[in-house]
Structures are given as C-alpha cells and as structure tokens.
Coordinates of C-alpha atoms in Angstrom, one line a residue:
L65 CA -0.9 -96.1 28.6
F66 CA -1.2 -94.4 32.0
K67 CA -4.6 -93.1 31.2
F68 CA -5.8 -96.4 29.9
A69 CA -4.4 -98.0 33.0
L70 CA -6.8 -95.8 35.0
H71 CA -9.6 -96.9 32.8
L72 CA -8.8 -100.6 33.2
I73 CA -8.7 -100.2 37.0
A74 CA -12.2 -98.6 36.9
L75 CA -13.7 -101.1 34.5
L76 CA -12.2 -104.2 36.2
G77 CA -13.2 -102.8 39.6
F78 CA -16.8 -103.1 38.6
A79 CA -16.5 -106.2 36.5
L80 CA -14.3 -108.3 38.7
A81 CA -13.2 -107.0 42.0
Q82 CA -16.3 -105.5 43.5
P83 CA -18.6 -108.5 42.7
L84 CA -16.1 -110.8 44.5
Y85 CA -15.6 -108.4 47.4
S86 CA -19.4 -108.2 47.8
L87 CA -19.9 -111.9 47.8
L88 CA -16.9 -112.8 50.0
A89 CA -17.8 -110.2 52.6
N90 CA -21.0 -112.2 53.3
Y91 CA -19.0 -115.4 53.8
P92 CA -16.0 -114.8 56.0
E93 CA -16.1 -118.5 56.8
F94 CA -14.7 -119.0 53.3
F95 CA -11.4 -117.7 54.6
V96 CA -11.6 -119.3 58.0
A97 CA -12.3 -122.8 56.7
R98 CA -9.3 -122.7 54.3
D99 CA -6.9 -121.4 57.0
S100 CA -6.3 -118.1 55.3
E101 CA -3.9 -115.8 57.1
P102 CA -4.4 -112.0 57.2
L103 CA -1.6 -111.6 54.7
D104 CA -3.7 -113.7 52.2
L105 CA -6.6 -111.2 52.3
F106 CA -4.2 -108.2 51.7
L107 CA -2.6 -110.1 48.8
L108 CA -6.0 -110.9 47.4
V109 CA -7.2 -107.3 47.2
L110 CA -3.8 -106.3 45.8
I111 CA -4.2 -108.9 43.0
L112 CA -7.8 -108.2 42.2
S113 CA -7.6 -104.4 42.3
L114 CA -4.1 -103.7 40.9
V115 CA -2.3 -106.8 39.6
V116 CA -5.0 -107.9 37.2
P117 CA -5.3 -104.4 35.6
L118 CA -1.5 -104.2 35.4
L119 CA -1.2 -107.6 33.7
C120 CA -3.7 -106.5 31.1
L121 CA -1.7 -103.3 30.6
L122 CA 1.5 -105.4 30.3
L123 CA -0.1 -107.5 27.6
I124 CA -0.9 -104.4 25.6
A125 CA 2.5 -102.9 26.1
T126 CA 4.2 -106.2 25.0
L127 CA 2.1 -106.4 21.8
S128 CA 2.7 -102.7 20.9
R129 CA 5.4 -103.9 18.5
F130 CA 2.7 -105.0 16.1
G131 CA 1.8 -101.3 15.6
K132 CA -0.5 -98.7 17.1
G133 CA -3.5 -100.0 15.1
F134 CA -3.2 -103.4 16.6
Q135 CA -2.7 -102.0 20.1
Q136 CA -5.8 -99.8 19.8
S137 CA -7.8 -102.8 18.6
L138 CA -6.6 -104.8 21.6
K139 CA -7.6 -102.0 23.9
L140 CA -11.1 -101.8 22.4
C141 CA -11.4 -105.6 22.7
L142 CA -10.5 -105.5 26.4
V143 CA -13.1 -102.7 27.0
A144 CA -15.7 -104.7 25.1
V145 CA -15.1 -107.9 27.1
I146 CA -15.0 -106.2 30.5
V147 CA -18.2 -104.2 29.8
A148 CA -19.8 -107.5 28.6
L149 CA -18.9 -109.0 32.0
I150 CA -20.6 -106.1 33.8
A151 CA -23.6 -106.3 31.5
L152 CA -23.9 -110.1 32.0
Q153 CA -24.1 -109.7 35.8
I154 CA -27.0 -107.3 35.3
L155 CA -28.8 -109.3 32.6
K156 CA -28.5 -112.7 34.5
A157 CA -31.4 -111.5 36.7
A158 CA -33.7 -112.3 33.8
T159 CA -33.7 -116.0 34.7
W160 CA -36.5 -116.8 32.3
I161 CA -34.3 -116.0 29.3
P162 CA -31.8 -118.7 28.1
G163 CA -28.3 -118.0 29.2
T164 CA -26.8 -118.1 25.7
I165 CA -29.1 -115.3 24.6
L166 CA -28.0 -113.2 27.7
V167 CA -24.4 -113.8 26.8
V168 CA -25.0 -112.6 23.2
A169 CA -26.8 -109.5 24.6
A170 CA -23.9 -108.8 26.9
L171 CA -21.4 -109.1 24.1
I172 CA -23.4 -106.7 22.0
S173 CA -23.5 -104.3 24.9
G174 CA -19.7 -104.6 25.2
A175 CA -19.3 -103.9 21.5
F176 CA -21.4 -100.7 21.7
A177 CA -19.4 -99.7 24.8
A178 CA -16.1 -100.1 22.9
L179 CA -17.5 -98.1 20.1
A180 CA -18.5 -95.3 22.5
Y181 CA -15.0 -95.5 24.1
R182 CA -13.4 -95.0 20.7
K183 CA -15.6 -92.1 19.6
W184 CA -16.4 -90.1 22.7
K185 CA -13.7 -88.5 24.9
L186 CA -16.4 -87.9 27.5
V187 CA -16.3 -91.6 28.3
H188 CA -12.5 -91.4 28.8
T189 CA -13.0 -88.5 31.2
Y190 CA -15.7 -90.3 33.1
L191 CA -13.5 -93.4 33.6
T192 CA -10.5 -91.3 34.6
V193 CA -12.5 -89.6 37.3
L194 CA -14.1 -92.9 38.4
S195 CA -10.8 -94.8 38.8
P196 CA -9.7 -93.4 42.2
L197 CA -13.2 -94.1 43.6
V198 CA -12.9 -97.8 42.5
L199 CA -9.8 -98.1 44.7
L200 CA -12.2 -97.6 47.7
F201 CA -13.6 -101.1 46.9
P202 CA -10.7 -103.0 48.6
V203 CA -10.7 -100.6 51.5
L204 CA -14.4 -101.1 52.1
F205 CA -13.9 -104.9 51.8
L206 CA -11.0 -105.1 54.3
S207 CA -12.8 -102.8 56.7
N208 CA -16.1 -104.8 56.5
P209 CA -16.9 -105.9 60.1
Q210 CA -17.2 -109.6 59.0
I211 CA -13.8 -109.6 57.2
S212 CA -12.1 -107.6 59.9
R213 CA -13.0 -110.4 62.3
V214 CA -10.9 -112.7 60.1
I215 CA -8.0 -110.3 60.0
F216 CA -8.1 -109.1 63.6
S217 CA -9.0 -111.0 66.6
E218 CA -11.9 -109.5 68.6
P219 CA -13.4 -110.1 72.0
E220 CA -15.9 -112.8 72.6
M221 CA -19.3 -112.0 71.2
P222 CA -22.3 -111.6 73.5
E223 CA -23.6 -114.8 74.8
P224 CA -27.1 -116.1 73.8
D225 CA -29.7 -116.8 76.4
T226 CA -27.9 -119.4 78.5
V227 CA -28.2 -121.5 81.6
E228 CA -25.2 -121.9 83.9
L229 CA -24.0 -125.4 84.2
D230 CA -24.5 -126.8 87.7
S231 CA -21.2 -127.2 89.6
L232 CA -19.8 -130.7 89.6
S233 CA -17.3 -132.3 91.9
A234 CA -13.9 -132.0 90.4
L235 CA -12.2 -135.4 90.8
A236 CA -8.7 -136.4 89.8
T237 CA -10.1 -139.1 87.5
S238 CA -11.0 -136.4 84.9
A239 CA -7.3 -135.6 84.3
A240 CA -6.5 -139.3 83.8
T241 CA -9.3 -140.1 81.3
P242 CA -8.4 -140.3 77.6
V243 CA -11.1 -138.7 75.4
V244 CA -11.8 -139.8 71.8
M245 CA -14.2 -137.8 69.7
I246 CA -15.2 -138.3 66.1
V247 CA -17.5 -135.9 64.3
L248 CA -18.8 -137.4 61.1
D249 CA -20.2 -135.3 58.3
E250 CA -23.5 -135.4 56.5
F251 CA -24.7 -138.5 58.3
P252 CA -28.5 -138.7 59.1
L253 CA -29.5 -141.0 61.9
T254 CA -32.2 -142.5 59.7
T255 CA -29.5 -144.2 57.6
L256 CA -28.5 -146.3 60.6
L257 CA -32.0 -147.4 61.6
D258 CA -33.9 -150.5 60.8
E259 CA -37.7 -150.9 60.9
E260 CA -37.6 -151.4 64.7
M261 CA -35.8 -148.1 65.3
Q262 CA -32.6 -150.0 66.2
V263 CA -29.2 -149.8 64.6
D264 CA -29.3 -152.1 61.6
R265 CA -26.9 -154.8 62.7
L266 CA -26.5 -156.4 59.3
R267 CA -25.5 -153.2 57.5
Y268 CA -23.7 -151.4 60.3
P269 CA -22.4 -154.1 62.7
N270 CA -19.7 -151.8 64.3
F271 CA -22.1 -149.0 65.1
A272 CA -24.4 -151.7 66.7
R273 CA -21.4 -153.1 68.6
L274 CA -20.7 -149.6 69.9
A275 CA -24.3 -149.1 70.9
D276 CA -24.1 -152.3 72.9
Q277 CA -21.4 -150.7 75.1
A278 CA -22.4 -147.1 75.2
Y279 CA -25.2 -144.6 75.6
W280 CA -27.0 -144.2 72.4
F281 CA -29.0 -141.0 72.4
R282 CA -31.6 -142.0 69.8
N283 CA -33.4 -138.6 70.0
A284 CA -30.3 -136.5 69.4
T285 CA -30.6 -133.6 66.9
T286 CA -28.3 -131.0 65.5
V287 CA -28.9 -127.3 66.0
S288 CA -27.8 -126.2 62.5
D289 CA -27.7 -127.6 59.0
S290 CA -24.3 -125.8 58.4
T291 CA -21.1 -127.5 59.3
L292 CA -19.3 -124.3 60.4
V293 CA -22.2 -123.5 62.8
S294 CA -23.0 -127.0 64.1
I295 CA -19.5 -128.1 65.0
P296 CA -18.6 -125.0 67.0
S297 CA -22.0 -125.5 68.8
I298 CA -21.0 -129.2 69.5
L299 CA -17.6 -128.2 70.9
S300 CA -18.8 -125.2 72.9
G301 CA -22.3 -126.1 74.1
V302 CA -23.4 -122.7 72.8
A303 CA -26.5 -122.4 70.5
P304 CA -26.4 -120.3 67.4
I305 CA -28.4 -117.0 67.4
L306 CA -30.9 -116.2 64.7
N307 CA -29.5 -113.6 62.2
E308 CA -26.2 -113.4 64.1
K309 CA -23.1 -114.9 62.6
R310 CA -20.3 -116.3 64.7
L311 CA -17.1 -117.4 63.0
P312 CA -15.8 -120.9 63.8
T313 CA -12.7 -119.4 65.5
L314 CA -11.2 -119.4 68.9
S315 CA -12.0 -115.7 69.4
D316 CA -15.8 -116.4 68.9
Y317 CA -15.7 -119.6 70.9
P318 CA -13.0 -119.2 73.6
N319 CA -14.6 -121.8 75.8
N320 CA -14.7 -125.1 74.1
L321 CA -13.7 -128.7 74.5
F322 CA -10.1 -128.0 73.4
T323 CA -9.5 -125.2 75.9
L324 CA -11.3 -127.2 78.6
L325 CA -8.8 -130.0 78.4
A326 CA -5.7 -128.1 77.2
D327 CA -4.2 -128.1 80.7
T328 CA -4.8 -131.7 81.5
H329 CA -4.6 -133.5 78.2
Q330 CA -2.3 -133.7 75.2
L331 CA -4.3 -132.4 72.3
E332 CA -4.3 -134.5 69.1
L333 CA -6.7 -132.5 66.9
V334 CA -7.7 -132.9 63.3
E335 CA -10.0 -129.9 62.5
N336 CA -11.7 -129.4 59.2
G337 CA -13.0 -125.9 58.6
T338 CA -12.9 -124.7 62.2
K339 CA -10.1 -123.0 64.1
L340 CA -10.8 -123.6 67.7
N341 CA -7.5 -125.1 68.7
P342 CA -5.9 -123.0 71.4
F343 CA -2.4 -124.0 70.1
P344 CA -2.7 -123.3 66.3
A345 CA 1.0 -123.4 65.9
D346 CA 0.8 -127.1 66.4
Q347 CA -1.2 -127.4 63.2
P348 CA 0.9 -127.6 59.9
L349 CA 0.1 -124.7 57.6
S350 CA 0.4 -124.5 53.8
S351 CA 2.9 -121.9 52.5
T352 CA 1.7 -118.5 51.5
P353 CA 2.2 -119.1 47.7
Q354 CA 0.4 -122.4 47.9
R355 CA -2.6 -120.8 49.8
I356 CA -2.8 -117.9 47.3
R357 CA -2.7 -120.3 44.3
E358 CA -5.5 -122.4 45.8
L359 CA -7.5 -119.3 46.7
L360 CA -7.2 -117.8 43.2
A361 CA -8.0 -121.2 41.6
D362 CA -11.2 -121.4 43.7
L363 CA -12.1 -117.8 43.0
T364 CA -12.1 -118.4 39.3
V365 CA -14.9 -120.9 39.9
V366 CA -16.7 -118.6 42.2
Y367 CA -16.5 -115.8 39.7
G368 CA -18.0 -118.0 37.1
H369 CA -21.0 -118.5 39.3
V370 CA -21.2 -114.7 39.9
V371 CA -21.1 -113.9 36.2
L372 CA -22.8 -116.7 34.3
P373 CA -26.6 -117.1 34.1
L374 CA -27.9 -120.0 36.2
D375 CA -28.4 -122.4 33.4
L376 CA -24.8 -122.0 32.2
A377 CA -23.3 -121.9 35.7
E378 CA -24.8 -125.4 36.3
S379 CA -21.9 -126.9 34.3
L380 CA -19.3 -125.4 36.7
P381 CA -18.0 -127.2 39.7
A382 CA -20.3 -126.6 42.7
I383 CA -19.2 -124.1 45.3
D384 CA -21.7 -125.1 48.0
Q385 CA -20.5 -128.6 48.7
S386 CA -17.2 -127.6 50.4
W387 CA -15.2 -124.5 51.1
N388 CA -12.2 -125.2 48.9
S389 CA -10.7 -127.4 46.1
F390 CA -13.7 -126.6 43.8
R391 CA -11.7 -127.3 40.6
R392 CA -10.2 -130.5 41.9
A393 CA -13.6 -131.8 43.1
K394 CA -15.4 -131.2 39.9
L395 CA -18.7 -131.8 41.7
S396 CA -21.0 -130.3 39.1
T397 CA -24.3 -128.8 40.3
R398 CA -25.9 -130.7 37.4
E399 CA -24.0 -133.9 37.2
F400 CA -21.0 -135.7 38.5
R401 CA -18.1 -135.4 36.0
D402 CA -14.9 -137.3 36.0
F403 CA -14.9 -138.8 39.4
D404 CA -11.3 -140.0 39.0
D405 CA -10.2 -136.4 39.4
F406 CA -11.7 -136.4 42.9
T407 CA -10.2 -139.7 43.9
H408 CA -7.2 -138.1 45.6
D409 CA -9.3 -135.8 47.7
L410 CA -11.6 -138.6 48.8
D411 CA -8.7 -140.8 49.5
Q412 CA -7.4 -138.0 51.6
S413 CA -10.5 -138.1 53.8
A414 CA -10.3 -141.8 54.1
N415 CA -6.5 -141.7 54.8
I416 CA -6.9 -139.0 57.4
F417 CA -9.4 -141.2 59.3
Q418 CA -7.0 -144.2 59.1
E419 CA -4.0 -142.1 60.1
F420 CA -6.0 -140.8 63.0
T421 CA -6.8 -144.3 64.1
T422 CA -3.1 -145.3 63.8
S423 CA -2.1 -142.3 65.9
L424 CA -3.9 -143.7 69.0
S425 CA -1.3 -144.9 71.4
R426 CA -0.6 -145.8 75.0
N427 CA 0.5 -142.4 76.1
T428 CA 1.4 -142.0 79.7
A429 CA -0.2 -138.6 79.6
P430 CA -3.9 -138.7 78.8
S431 CA -4.8 -137.3 75.3
L432 CA -7.8 -135.7 73.7
Y433 CA -8.1 -137.3 70.2
Y434 CA -10.5 -135.3 68.0
L435 CA -11.3 -135.9 64.4
H436 CA -13.8 -134.1 62.1
A437 CA -14.1 -136.7 59.3
M438 CA -15.4 -135.7 56.0
L439 CA -17.3 -139.0 55.7
P440 CA -19.8 -140.2 54.6
H441 CA -20.1 -136.8 52.9
K442 CA -20.5 -137.0 49.1
P443 CA -19.1 -137.8 46.6
W444 CA -20.3 -141.3 47.3
Q445 CA -17.9 -143.8 45.8
Y446 CA -17.0 -146.3 48.5
L447 CA -18.5 -149.7 49.0
P448 CA -18.6 -151.1 52.6
S449 CA -15.5 -153.2 51.7
G450 CA -13.5 -150.1 51.0
K451 CA -13.4 -150.7 47.2
Q452 CA -13.9 -147.6 45.1
Y453 CA -16.0 -147.1 42.1
S454 CA -16.6 -144.2 39.7
L455 CA -19.5 -143.1 37.6
A456 CA -19.5 -142.4 33.9
P457 CA -19.0 -138.7 33.0
D458 CA -22.6 -138.4 31.8
A459 CA -24.2 -140.0 34.9
L460 CA -27.0 -137.8 36.2
D461 CA -27.2 -137.3 39.9
G462 CA -30.8 -136.1 40.0
Q463 CA -30.0 -132.8 41.7
I464 CA -31.5 -129.4 40.9
R465 CA -31.4 -126.0 42.6
L466 CA -34.2 -124.6 44.8
E467 CA -34.3 -121.1 46.3
S468 CA -34.7 -120.1 49.9
N469 CA -34.4 -116.4 51.0
N470 CA -33.2 -115.5 47.5
V471 CA -30.4 -118.0 47.6
S472 CA -30.3 -121.3 45.7
Y473 CA -29.3 -124.5 47.3
P474 CA -28.8 -128.1 46.1
A475 CA -32.0 -130.1 46.0
W476 CA -33.5 -133.2 44.6
G477 CA -35.7 -133.2 41.5
A478 CA -38.9 -135.2 41.0
D479 CA -37.3 -138.5 39.8
Q480 CA -37.7 -140.8 42.7
S481 CA -35.6 -143.6 41.0
L482 CA -32.6 -141.3 40.8
I483 CA -33.0 -140.3 44.5
D484 CA -33.3 -143.9 45.6
Y485 CA -30.2 -144.7 43.6
N486 CA -28.2 -142.0 45.3
Y487 CA -29.5 -142.9 48.7
R488 CA -28.2 -146.4 48.1
R489 CA -24.8 -145.0 47.2
H490 CA -24.9 -142.9 50.4
A491 CA -25.8 -146.0 52.5
L492 CA -23.0 -148.0 50.9
Q493 CA -20.5 -145.3 51.9
A494 CA -22.0 -145.2 55.4
G495 CA -21.2 -148.9 55.5
Y496 CA -17.6 -148.0 54.7
V497 CA -17.6 -145.6 57.6
D498 CA -19.0 -148.4 59.8
G499 CA -15.9 -150.3 58.9
L500 CA -13.6 -147.4 59.9
V501 CA -15.4 -147.2 63.2
G502 CA -14.7 -150.9 63.7
E503 CA -11.0 -150.3 63.0
L504 CA -11.1 -147.4 65.5
I505 CA -12.6 -149.6 68.2
E506 CA -10.1 -152.4 67.6
R507 CA -7.2 -149.9 67.7
L508 CA -8.5 -148.6 71.0
Q509 CA -8.7 -152.1 72.4
E510 CA -5.2 -153.0 71.1
T511 CA -3.8 -149.9 72.9
E512 CA -5.8 -150.7 76.1
L513 CA -7.6 -147.3 75.7
F514 CA -11.1 -148.4 74.9
A515 CA -12.2 -149.5 78.4
R516 CA -10.9 -146.4 80.2
S517 CA -11.7 -143.8 77.5
L518 CA -14.6 -141.5 77.1
V519 CA -15.6 -142.1 73.4
V520 CA -18.0 -139.8 71.6
I521 CA -19.2 -140.3 68.0
T522 CA -21.7 -138.0 66.4
S523 CA -22.3 -136.1 63.2
D524 CA -22.6 -132.4 62.3
H525 CA -26.0 -132.8 60.6
G526 CA -27.9 -135.1 58.4
A527 CA -28.8 -135.2 54.7
S528 CA -32.2 -135.4 53.0
F529 CA -33.4 -137.6 50.1
I530 CA -36.9 -136.2 49.5
P531 CA -38.2 -135.3 46.0
N532 CA -38.5 -131.6 45.2
D533 CA -36.8 -130.7 48.5
F534 CA -33.4 -129.5 49.7
S535 CA -30.7 -132.1 50.2
R536 CA -28.8 -130.2 52.8
R537 CA -30.7 -127.0 53.6
A538 CA -33.3 -127.5 56.4
S539 CA -36.9 -127.0 55.4
E540 CA -40.3 -127.7 57.0
T541 CA -40.5 -131.0 55.1
N542 CA -37.1 -132.5 55.5
L543 CA -36.3 -132.0 59.2
G544 CA -36.6 -135.7 60.0
E545 CA -33.5 -136.4 57.9
I546 CA -31.5 -133.2 58.5
M547 CA -32.0 -132.8 62.3
W548 CA -31.5 -136.3 63.7
V549 CA -27.9 -137.5 63.9
P550 CA -26.1 -140.4 65.5
L551 CA -24.8 -139.8 69.0
F552 CA -23.0 -142.5 70.9
I553 CA -21.2 -141.7 74.2
K554 CA -19.2 -144.5 75.9
L555 CA -18.3 -143.6 79.4
P556 CA -15.0 -144.8 81.0
F557 CA -15.4 -148.5 82.0
Q558 CA -18.9 -148.7 80.6
D559 CA -19.7 -152.1 79.2
Q560 CA -23.5 -152.1 79.0
G561 CA -25.4 -150.3 76.3
I562 CA -28.2 -147.8 77.2
I563 CA -30.7 -146.4 74.8
S564 CA -32.1 -142.9 75.8
D565 CA -34.9 -141.1 74.0
R566 CA -34.5 -138.0 76.1
N567 CA -34.5 -134.7 74.1
V568 CA -30.8 -134.2 73.4
E569 CA -29.4 -131.6 71.1
S570 CA -25.8 -131.2 69.9
I571 CA -25.3 -128.3 72.3
D572 CA -25.7 -130.9 75.1
I573 CA -22.6 -132.9 74.1
L574 CA -20.0 -130.7 75.8
P575 CA -22.0 -130.4 79.1
T576 CA -22.3 -134.2 78.9
I577 CA -18.5 -134.6 78.5
I578 CA -18.0 -132.2 81.4
D579 CA -20.4 -134.3 83.5
A580 CA -18.7 -137.6 82.5
L581 CA -15.3 -136.3 83.4
E582 CA -16.6 -134.8 86.6
I583 CA -15.0 -131.4 85.9
N584 CA -16.0 -128.2 87.7
V585 CA -16.6 -125.3 85.3
D586 CA -18.3 -121.9 85.5
W587 CA -18.9 -121.4 81.8
K588 CA -22.3 -120.5 80.6
M589 CA -23.7 -122.9 78.0
S590 CA -27.0 -123.3 76.2
G591 CA -26.9 -127.1 76.7
Q592 CA -27.1 -129.4 79.7
S593 CA -25.8 -132.8 80.5
A594 CA -27.7 -135.6 78.8
L595 CA -26.6 -137.9 81.7
D596 CA -28.3 -135.9 84.4
T597 CA -31.9 -137.1 84.4
T598 CA -32.7 -134.8 87.3
L599 CA -32.6 -131.8 85.0
P600 CA -35.9 -130.9 83.3
E601 CA -36.2 -132.1 79.8
R602 CA -36.6 -129.4 77.2
S603 CA -40.0 -129.4 75.6
S604 CA -38.9 -128.5 72.1
K605 CA -36.0 -128.8 69.6
H606 CA -34.5 -126.1 67.4
I607 CA -32.5 -126.0 64.2
M608 CA -31.1 -123.1 62.2
A609 CA -31.1 -123.1 58.5
A610 CA -27.6 -121.4 58.3
T611 CA -28.3 -118.6 60.7
N612 CA -31.2 -116.8 59.0
E613 CA -34.1 -119.2 59.5
Q614 CA -35.1 -121.2 62.6
F615 CA -37.4 -124.2 62.9
E616 CA -38.9 -125.5 66.2
I617 CA -40.5 -128.9 66.7
E618 CA -41.7 -131.0 69.7
A619 CA -39.1 -132.8 71.7
Q620 CA -40.6 -136.2 71.0
S621 CA -41.5 -135.5 67.4
S622 CA -42.2 -138.5 65.2
L623 CA -40.5 -136.9 62.2
R624 CA -37.5 -139.2 62.5
T625 CA -39.6 -142.2 61.7

C-alpha cells in the first residue's frame, strides 16, 4: 500500500491539486474576498496534496477484507478515473467536439492507463520517482508572489502616476461631521435616467428626492468593471494600473477612507470582498472549520469548471458572479435553476441593508457608516414593493459565454426579447433599491443625522444589456452601460440639488470627501475633488477591463445616452 500511496500522490497531484493551484494562483482575490486566513491556505494544500490521497488509500485498506482481487480491481479503477480526469483536461481544448464524446475518450484513455499500470512495472517505477516531485506543487503555490501577498503582509506597492492633492484648511468641523457612504453593486446610471437625462421620478422617487438635495454628478464613471478593483479605487482615490494587480487589502491600500477617519470617527463598516478596515478585529469572522468547509464546497464547483468541457460545464453553478457560495447560489451559466435555494442569500443582502439602516443612531461621537450593498446585483427577484418572486427551473436567462483574452465571460445572446425581459427584472430590483434608499433617508432624518451628514451613494460599476456582448466585462461597444454609475454627494447642511456634468471618475470620490470635510492630507491620489471647479477638467475617461485591458474615451462622450 505504501508504494500505491506514492502513486496516488503523483496521479492526484496532476489530476486535482496542480490544476487548482494553477488557477487559484492567478486569483488571490478569491481568498481575500472570502476572508481566508493564512491557516486556511496551509490547510488547503494539506488537504489537496495529502489528505485526499490518504482518504483514497484508507478506502482501499478498508475494503481489503473483500479479498486481494477486489482490492486490486479497486486500485485499477482509481487509476483509470484519475487518469481520465487528467486526459479530460487536455482533451477539453478541442471545443468543437461535443463534451460527451470527450468524456468517453477520456474514460477510454483511463482504461488503457489502468491496463498499462497492471501489466508494466515500468509505470510503477515512473510514478514512484515522480511522487516526490509532485509535492513541490503546494510549495510552489504557497511561494507564488500573488499568494504570498495573501499569507504575508507586504509594503505598499509603487504608486501609479499621481497628482498630489492641494492642501486644504483643516477645520474642526471635519471631526464633527457624520459620514454615510453606500456603494451599490452592478447599477448602471442608465437605469435611473428618463428620456430627458433626469432621474426617473416615477420609477425611482427616492433617488430623485436625493438628487433634489445633493450634488448629482451625472457624468460620473467607474475606473474598472471589477468590483475588487473599483471599490478600492473609490475608497483610496488611486487608479488601477494596467497589467498590475493590487489586492483589495489594507497592505495594498494603506491610505483610504477608513484610515483617513479612523482617528476622528467611530467606524461602522460593512465590507463585502475587500479588507481595508484598519481594525479588522472589529469584524466578526467565521470559524476555521466553517471557512474550510465553505472553501472546499466552492472548490468542488471550481474543479468541475476546470475539468469539464465548456458545454458540460454550463450546467454547473457559475463561478464568475461572486467569490463564494457557488453551490448555494446555483446561478447556472446557462439558466437560472431553483431560485428558492438562493432566497436566503438574497435575503441576507436585503437584510444587511436594512440592518445597516437601523444601526444609524444619534451617537455623540461622529461615525463613518459604510456599506457595500450587493444590490441590485443579480439574481433579480425583487419587485419595487419588496415582494419576492422566483422563476421556473427551466426559465432561460438568455446568457451565453464570450471570450476575451482567452477567458470566457458572461454575455447576452442574440435574443432581444430575453434581454429586454431580464432588463425589466433588473429595473424592478433597482426600484426595490430605491425603496431601501428612501428608508435610509428617513432613518437619517429620524436620528437628526441627515442635515449635518456627508452622504455619498454610488455604485462599483454598471451592467450591460446589449445583444452579443458582455454583460459585465467592459468592451468597445458596451462602455455606455458599464462605465457610467450613479454618484450622489450631499454635503453637510446642503438642501438644494446641483447637477454637474463635469468629468468625474470614481477615483475622485475620496478627494471630494476630503474637500467636503476640509481635511488637510499629504497623500498622493490619482483623483481630484469634484467640488473644486478651479481644477482643470480631465480631457478623457479611462476604464480597465479587470486589469489587463484599458479603454479611453472623451470626457463628454455621448455613449451614456
């Protein structure tokens, strides 16, 4: 059994461990967004590289009572299945061949491999020699620079090309001003607009009510189509750099809104996917067993996408709509299945917003209230009234997959009727968010916070509803719906609405907050205050598709119309 254990370690290393290590090394955000601790990563490599082979070995040892012949057959079956998994990952590159045929071909390959394993001792020798080398896979994974940044804190990364914020007079009023900031998710500005480029008062009365008392920056755009890039840019004022990945962590963004107000305000923060809080101990964490269970559950879905051909993987829960809870969400890349299974998670997003609103209080010490709300992000199943609905299990969502830089992303197919149907569902859920914003404003007024607070409401990025185009990934043809986002900033004691069409980007939000609070800082930021009209207006806008593609358009582009 010892020799076969070495063979299992070698085979599973290539079939299971290394494919996952290779994928996860490119997405360290996967661990950051799910609040993984360094211990979680060490336990993960232990499970993938040692525990799984040992469990297979334990199964064989347990069933040895049925005789050596049965035990040998079980060994050969394991070899056949594991080799078939390796073969399938190679064969799936042939995307023009139906997935079922590729699976059959992989199983035949596995059968031949098991036959060779039984007949030729040379195969045994080869696997025995290979087994120690396979143990290098977890070492290389943990020492990968991207993963190391999750395990070990590192100094701040080099700053991009920046401009130093002009010094502002530091007044005592900044320390006495409550700050309320809401970052919505997947909310394009175009959803709010009517034909006159105004907030649609009939559909979104509370956003219109806010616009009547705040600055509405109607030409505000995001700098990234990725949540974990755009939100750190909003909170730090630092633009992303092409082909350079920053993690949404305090070590990569040490100067941000939270650290700015940490000394003067009580921090009431609800982060989602980012870890920029300077006092992380204040955030409740899941237990290690719970985090590992959820991690392994999600990795079973990820591995399915790694192994299965594209046409077969479409029936799996999607892994590019969120960073966790893949199984519970059951958001298929081909169709929405069993929406009732997701009700709890969506309820959680709604409940978090309502709990956040309830938490607003007349504190003697000023507070920073911050919420990243996962609304009106899909799945769309709320009516403006708050009533929930669900789709039939076989209801098509009209989405397909399109490739960009050799990676596939969710996109819309050619059926305009399905796209229109889904846009209406999105708009209805946006109406529900409008109601939550109304409750927020009423709560602020009840607690006598609204008038004296600095209130900021924006979104991380938009969403697109264009045939044969990406629904979330920025492209040349969907920038009008991906880039432009709502941005409302109500200054303390402001009671008159002002519409500004200046070129404002999400990196300008923190400098604007600093300006509004009249704080003196010496940080270097890419953005500038949207309130200071003496500053020259930028002549262009930029957005990153993730961090590996950049688009540039004119500052007063007509794309949003």
